[in-house]
Amino acid sequence: VAPEKAKALVEHGARLVDVRSPGEFAGGHIQGAINIPVGELSARLGEVGERERPVVVYCASGMRSASAADLLRGAGFTEVHDLGAMVRWG
């Protein structure tokens, strides 16, 4: 998803999920994001919220966020947006 669209989605209530490690998250993250490492995502789906609520995922390079987006879609989330690398946020 384009950074501008991701920002608009978050401004309108989308859940912003950082799927990097807790250490990476502690070193800096996008304001308002919650941290659920991709390896823990399937066990922590309840923290993402309702399956109809838009979700924007990101990581460091785009690899983990792509995996997270696939997992969320497979779990029934209907509006999943992959920002990819955090630096794209600007």
mmCIF file with all atom_site columns, C-alpha atoms in Angstrom:
data_model
loop_
_atom_site.group_PDB
_atom_site.id
_atom_site.type_symbol
_atom_site.label_atom_id
_atom_site.label_alt_id
_atom_site.label_comp_id
_atom_site.label_asym_id
_atom_site.label_entity_id
_atom_site.label_seq_id
_atom_site.pdbx_PDB_ins_code
_atom_site.Cartn_x
_atom_site.Cartn_y
_atom_site.Cartn_z
_atom_site.occupancy
_atom_site.B_iso_or_equiv
_atom_site.pdbx_formal_charge
_atom_site.auth_seq_id
_atom_site.auth_comp_id
_atom_site.auth_asym_id
_atom_site.auth_atom_id
_atom_site.pdbx_PDB_model_num
ATOM 1  C CA . VAL A 1 1  ? 0.000   0.000   0.000  1.00 0.00 ? 1  VAL A CA 1
ATOM 2  C CA . ALA A 1 2  ? 1.235   3.516   -0.746 1.00 0.00 ? 2  ALA A CA 1
ATOM 3  C CA . PRO A 1 3  ? 2.431   5.463   2.313  1.00 0.00 ? 3  PRO A CA 1
ATOM 4  C CA . GLU A 1 4  ? -0.174  8.181   1.763  1.00 0.00 ? 4  GLU A CA 1
ATOM 5  C CA . LYS A 1 5  ? -2.983  5.628   1.740  1.00 0.00 ? 5  LYS A CA 1
ATOM 6  C CA . ALA A 1 6  ? -1.564  3.864   4.810  1.00 0.00 ? 6  ALA A CA 1
ATOM 7  C CA . LYS A 1 7  ? -1.510  7.163   6.716  1.00 0.00 ? 7  LYS A CA 1
ATOM 8  C CA . ALA A 1 8  ? -5.090  7.938   5.686  1.00 0.00 ? 8  ALA A CA 1
ATOM 9  C CA . LEU A 1 9  ? -6.235  4.476   6.763  1.00 0.00 ? 9  LEU A CA 1
ATOM 10 C CA . VAL A 1 10 ? -4.603  4.879   10.184 1.00 0.00 ? 10 VAL A CA 1
ATOM 11 C CA . GLU A 1 11 ? -6.077  8.377   10.578 1.00 0.00 ? 11 GLU A CA 1
ATOM 12 C CA . HIS A 1 12 ? -9.499  6.840   9.981  1.00 0.00 ? 12 HIS A CA 1
ATOM 13 C CA . GLY A 1 13 ? -9.113  4.067   12.544 1.00 0.00 ? 13 GLY A CA 1
ATOM 14 C CA . ALA A 1 14 ? -7.048  1.304   10.950 1.00 0.00 ? 14 ALA A CA 1
ATOM 15 C CA . ARG A 1 15 ? -4.918  -0.742  13.354 1.00 0.00 ? 15 ARG A CA 1
ATOM 16 C CA . LEU A 1 16 ? -1.185  -0.166  12.738 1.00 0.00 ? 16 LEU A CA 1
ATOM 17 C CA . VAL A 1 17 ? 0.876   -3.262  13.523 1.00 0.00 ? 17 VAL A CA 1
ATOM 18 C CA . ASP A 1 18 ? 4.682   -3.400  13.694 1.00 0.00 ? 18 ASP A CA 1
ATOM 19 C CA . VAL A 1 19 ? 5.664   -7.050  13.153 1.00 0.00 ? 19 VAL A CA 1
ATOM 20 C CA . ARG A 1 20 ? 9.362   -6.600  14.006 1.00 0.00 ? 20 ARG A CA 1
ATOM 21 C CA . SER A 1 21 ? 11.010  -7.856  17.191 1.00 0.00 ? 21 SER A CA 1
ATOM 22 C CA . PRO A 1 22 ? 10.436  -6.084  20.526 1.00 0.00 ? 22 PRO A CA 1
ATOM 23 C CA . GLY A 1 23 ? 14.050  -4.855  20.410 1.00 0.00 ? 23 GLY A CA 1
ATOM 24 C CA . GLU A 1 24 ? 13.564  -3.306  16.975 1.00 0.00 ? 24 GLU A CA 1
ATOM 25 C CA . PHE A 1 25 ? 10.278  -1.758  18.128 1.00 0.00 ? 25 PHE A CA 1
ATOM 26 C CA . ALA A 1 26 ? 11.957  -0.281  21.220 1.00 0.00 ? 26 ALA A CA 1
ATOM 27 C CA . GLY A 1 27 ? 14.605  1.278   18.972 1.00 0.00 ? 27 GLY A CA 1
ATOM 28 C CA . GLY A 1 28 ? 11.959  3.287   17.142 1.00 0.00 ? 28 GLY A CA 1
ATOM 29 C CA . HIS A 1 29 ? 8.562   2.767   15.561 1.00 0.00 ? 29 HIS A CA 1
ATOM 30 C CA . ILE A 1 30 ? 5.711   4.602   13.904 1.00 0.00 ? 30 ILE A CA 1
ATOM 31 C CA . GLN A 1 31 ? 3.647   6.517   16.447 1.00 0.00 ? 31 GLN A CA 1
ATOM 32 C CA . GLY A 1 32 ? 0.469   4.667   17.364 1.00 0.00 ? 32 GLY A CA 1
ATOM 33 C CA . ALA A 1 33 ? 1.692   1.242   16.272 1.00 0.00 ? 33 ALA A CA 1
ATOM 34 C CA . ILE A 1 34 ? 1.323   -1.870  18.371 1.00 0.00 ? 34 ILE A CA 1
ATOM 35 C CA . ASN A 1 35 ? 4.124   -4.449  18.368 1.00 0.00 ? 35 ASN A CA 1
ATOM 36 C CA . ILE A 1 36 ? 3.238   -8.042  17.566 1.00 0.00 ? 36 ILE A CA 1
ATOM 37 C CA . PRO A 1 37 ? 6.266   -9.913  16.179 1.00 0.00 ? 37 PRO A CA 1
ATOM 38 C CA . VAL A 1 38 ? 5.325   -11.919 13.082 1.00 0.00 ? 38 VAL A CA 1
ATOM 39 C CA . GLY A 1 39 ? 6.241   -15.171 14.853 1.00 0.00 ? 39 GLY A CA 1
ATOM 40 C CA . GLU A 1 40 ? 3.671   -14.443 17.573 1.00 0.00 ? 40 GLU A CA 1
ATOM 41 C CA . LEU A 1 41 ? 0.933   -13.055 15.338 1.00 0.00 ? 41 LEU A CA 1
ATOM 42 C CA . SER A 1 42 ? -1.171  -16.202 14.981 1.00 0.00 ? 42 SER A CA 1
ATOM 43 C CA . ALA A 1 43 ? -1.334  -16.552 18.787 1.00 0.00 ? 43 ALA A CA 1
ATOM 44 C CA . ARG A 1 44 ? -2.142  -12.858 19.308 1.00 0.00 ? 44 ARG A CA 1
ATOM 45 C CA . LEU A 1 45 ? -4.814  -12.206 16.670 1.00 0.00 ? 45 LEU A CA 1
ATOM 46 C CA . GLY A 1 46 ? -7.184  -10.902 19.333 1.00 0.00 ? 46 GLY A CA 1
ATOM 47 C CA . GLU A 1 47 ? -4.888  -7.917  19.864 1.00 0.00 ? 47 GLU A CA 1
ATOM 48 C CA . VAL A 1 48 ? -5.287  -6.910  16.215 1.00 0.00 ? 48 VAL A CA 1
ATOM 49 C CA . GLY A 1 49 ? -9.004  -6.349  16.712 1.00 0.00 ? 49 GLY A CA 1
ATOM 50 C CA . GLU A 1 50 ? -12.146 -7.070  14.746 1.00 0.00 ? 50 GLU A CA 1
ATOM 51 C CA . ARG A 1 51 ? -11.604 -8.888  11.469 1.00 0.00 ? 51 ARG A CA 1
ATOM 52 C CA . GLU A 1 52 ? -13.547 -6.175  9.586  1.00 0.00 ? 52 GLU A CA 1
ATOM 53 C CA . ARG A 1 53 ? -11.322 -3.341  10.880 1.00 0.00 ? 53 ARG A CA 1
ATOM 54 C CA . PRO A 1 54 ? -8.624  -2.239  8.428  1.00 0.00 ? 54 PRO A CA 1
ATOM 55 C CA . VAL A 1 55 ? -5.097  -3.285  9.391  1.00 0.00 ? 55 VAL A CA 1
ATOM 56 C CA . VAL A 1 56 ? -1.775  -1.815  8.190  1.00 0.00 ? 56 VAL A CA 1
ATOM 57 C CA . VAL A 1 57 ? 1.320   -3.942  8.806  1.00 0.00 ? 57 VAL A CA 1
ATOM 58 C CA . TYR A 1 58 ? 4.997   -3.001  8.453  1.00 0.00 ? 58 TYR A CA 1
ATOM 59 C CA . CYS A 1 59 ? 8.479   -4.256  9.308  1.00 0.00 ? 59 CYS A CA 1
ATOM 60 C CA . ALA A 1 60 ? 12.085  -3.355  8.486  1.00 0.00 ? 60 ALA A CA 1
ATOM 61 C CA . SER A 1 61 ? 12.362  -4.502  4.859  1.00 0.00 ? 61 SER A CA 1
ATOM 62 C CA . GLY A 1 62 ? 8.961   -5.812  3.798  1.00 0.00 ? 62 GLY A CA 1
ATOM 63 C CA . MET A 1 63 ? 9.585   -9.552  4.138  1.00 0.00 ? 63 MET A CA 1
ATOM 64 C CA . ARG A 1 64 ? 7.972   -10.029 7.554  1.00 0.00 ? 64 ARG A CA 1
ATOM 65 C CA . SER A 1 65 ? 5.092   -7.677  6.806  1.00 0.00 ? 65 SER A CA 1
ATOM 66 C CA . ALA A 1 66 ? 4.278   -9.691  3.659  1.00 0.00 ? 66 ALA A CA 1
ATOM 67 C CA . SER A 1 67 ? 4.163   -12.867 5.764  1.00 0.00 ? 67 SER A CA 1
ATOM 68 C CA . ALA A 1 68 ? 2.030   -11.109 8.369  1.00 0.00 ? 68 ALA A CA 1
ATOM 69 C CA . ALA A 1 69 ? -0.400  -9.827  5.730  1.00 0.00 ? 69 ALA A CA 1
ATOM 70 C CA . ASP A 1 70 ? -0.806  -13.346 4.322  1.00 0.00 ? 70 ASP A CA 1
ATOM 71 C CA . LEU A 1 71 ? -1.397  -14.732 7.812  1.00 0.00 ? 71 LEU A CA 1
ATOM 72 C CA . LEU A 1 72 ? -4.000  -12.077 8.634  1.00 0.00 ? 72 LEU A CA 1
ATOM 73 C CA . ARG A 1 73 ? -5.851  -12.639 5.355  1.00 0.00 ? 73 ARG A CA 1
ATOM 74 C CA . GLY A 1 74 ? -5.812  -16.382 6.020  1.00 0.00 ? 74 GLY A CA 1
ATOM 75 C CA . ALA A 1 75 ? -7.253  -15.742 9.482  1.00 0.00 ? 75 ALA A CA 1
ATOM 76 C CA . GLY A 1 76 ? -10.212 -13.890 7.971  1.00 0.00 ? 76 GLY A CA 1
ATOM 77 C CA . PHE A 1 77 ? -9.142  -10.254 8.199  1.00 0.00 ? 77 PHE A CA 1
ATOM 78 C CA . THR A 1 78 ? -10.905 -8.588  5.298  1.00 0.00 ? 78 THR A CA 1
ATOM 79 C CA . GLU A 1 79 ? -8.936  -5.348  4.832  1.00 0.00 ? 79 GLU A CA 1
ATOM 80 C CA . VAL A 1 80 ? -5.195  -5.943  5.223  1.00 0.00 ? 80 VAL A CA 1
ATOM 81 C CA . HIS A 1 81 ? -2.680  -3.428  3.861  1.00 0.00 ? 81 HIS A CA 1
ATOM 82 C CA . ASP A 1 82 ? 1.063   -4.092  3.721  1.00 0.00 ? 82 ASP A CA 1
ATOM 83 C CA . LEU A 1 83 ? 3.145   -0.905  3.978  1.00 0.00 ? 83 LEU A CA 1
ATOM 84 C CA . GLY A 1 84 ? 6.336   -2.956  3.749  1.00 0.00 ? 84 GLY A CA 1
ATOM 85 C CA . ALA A 1 85 ? 9.434   -1.227  5.093  1.00 0.00 ? 85 ALA A CA 1
ATOM 86 C CA . MET A 1 86 ? 8.926   1.224   7.941  1.00 0.00 ? 86 MET A CA 1
ATOM 87 C CA . VAL A 1 87 ? 11.041  3.854   6.158  1.00 0.00 ? 87 VAL A CA 1
ATOM 88 C CA . ARG A 1 88 ? 8.293   4.182   3.540  1.00 0.00 ? 88 ARG A CA 1
ATOM 89 C CA . TRP A 1 89 ? 6.111   5.919   6.177  1.00 0.00 ? 89 TRP A CA 1
ATOM 90 C CA . GLY A 1 90 ? 8.390   8.939   5.937  1.00 0.00 ? 90 GLY A CA 1
#
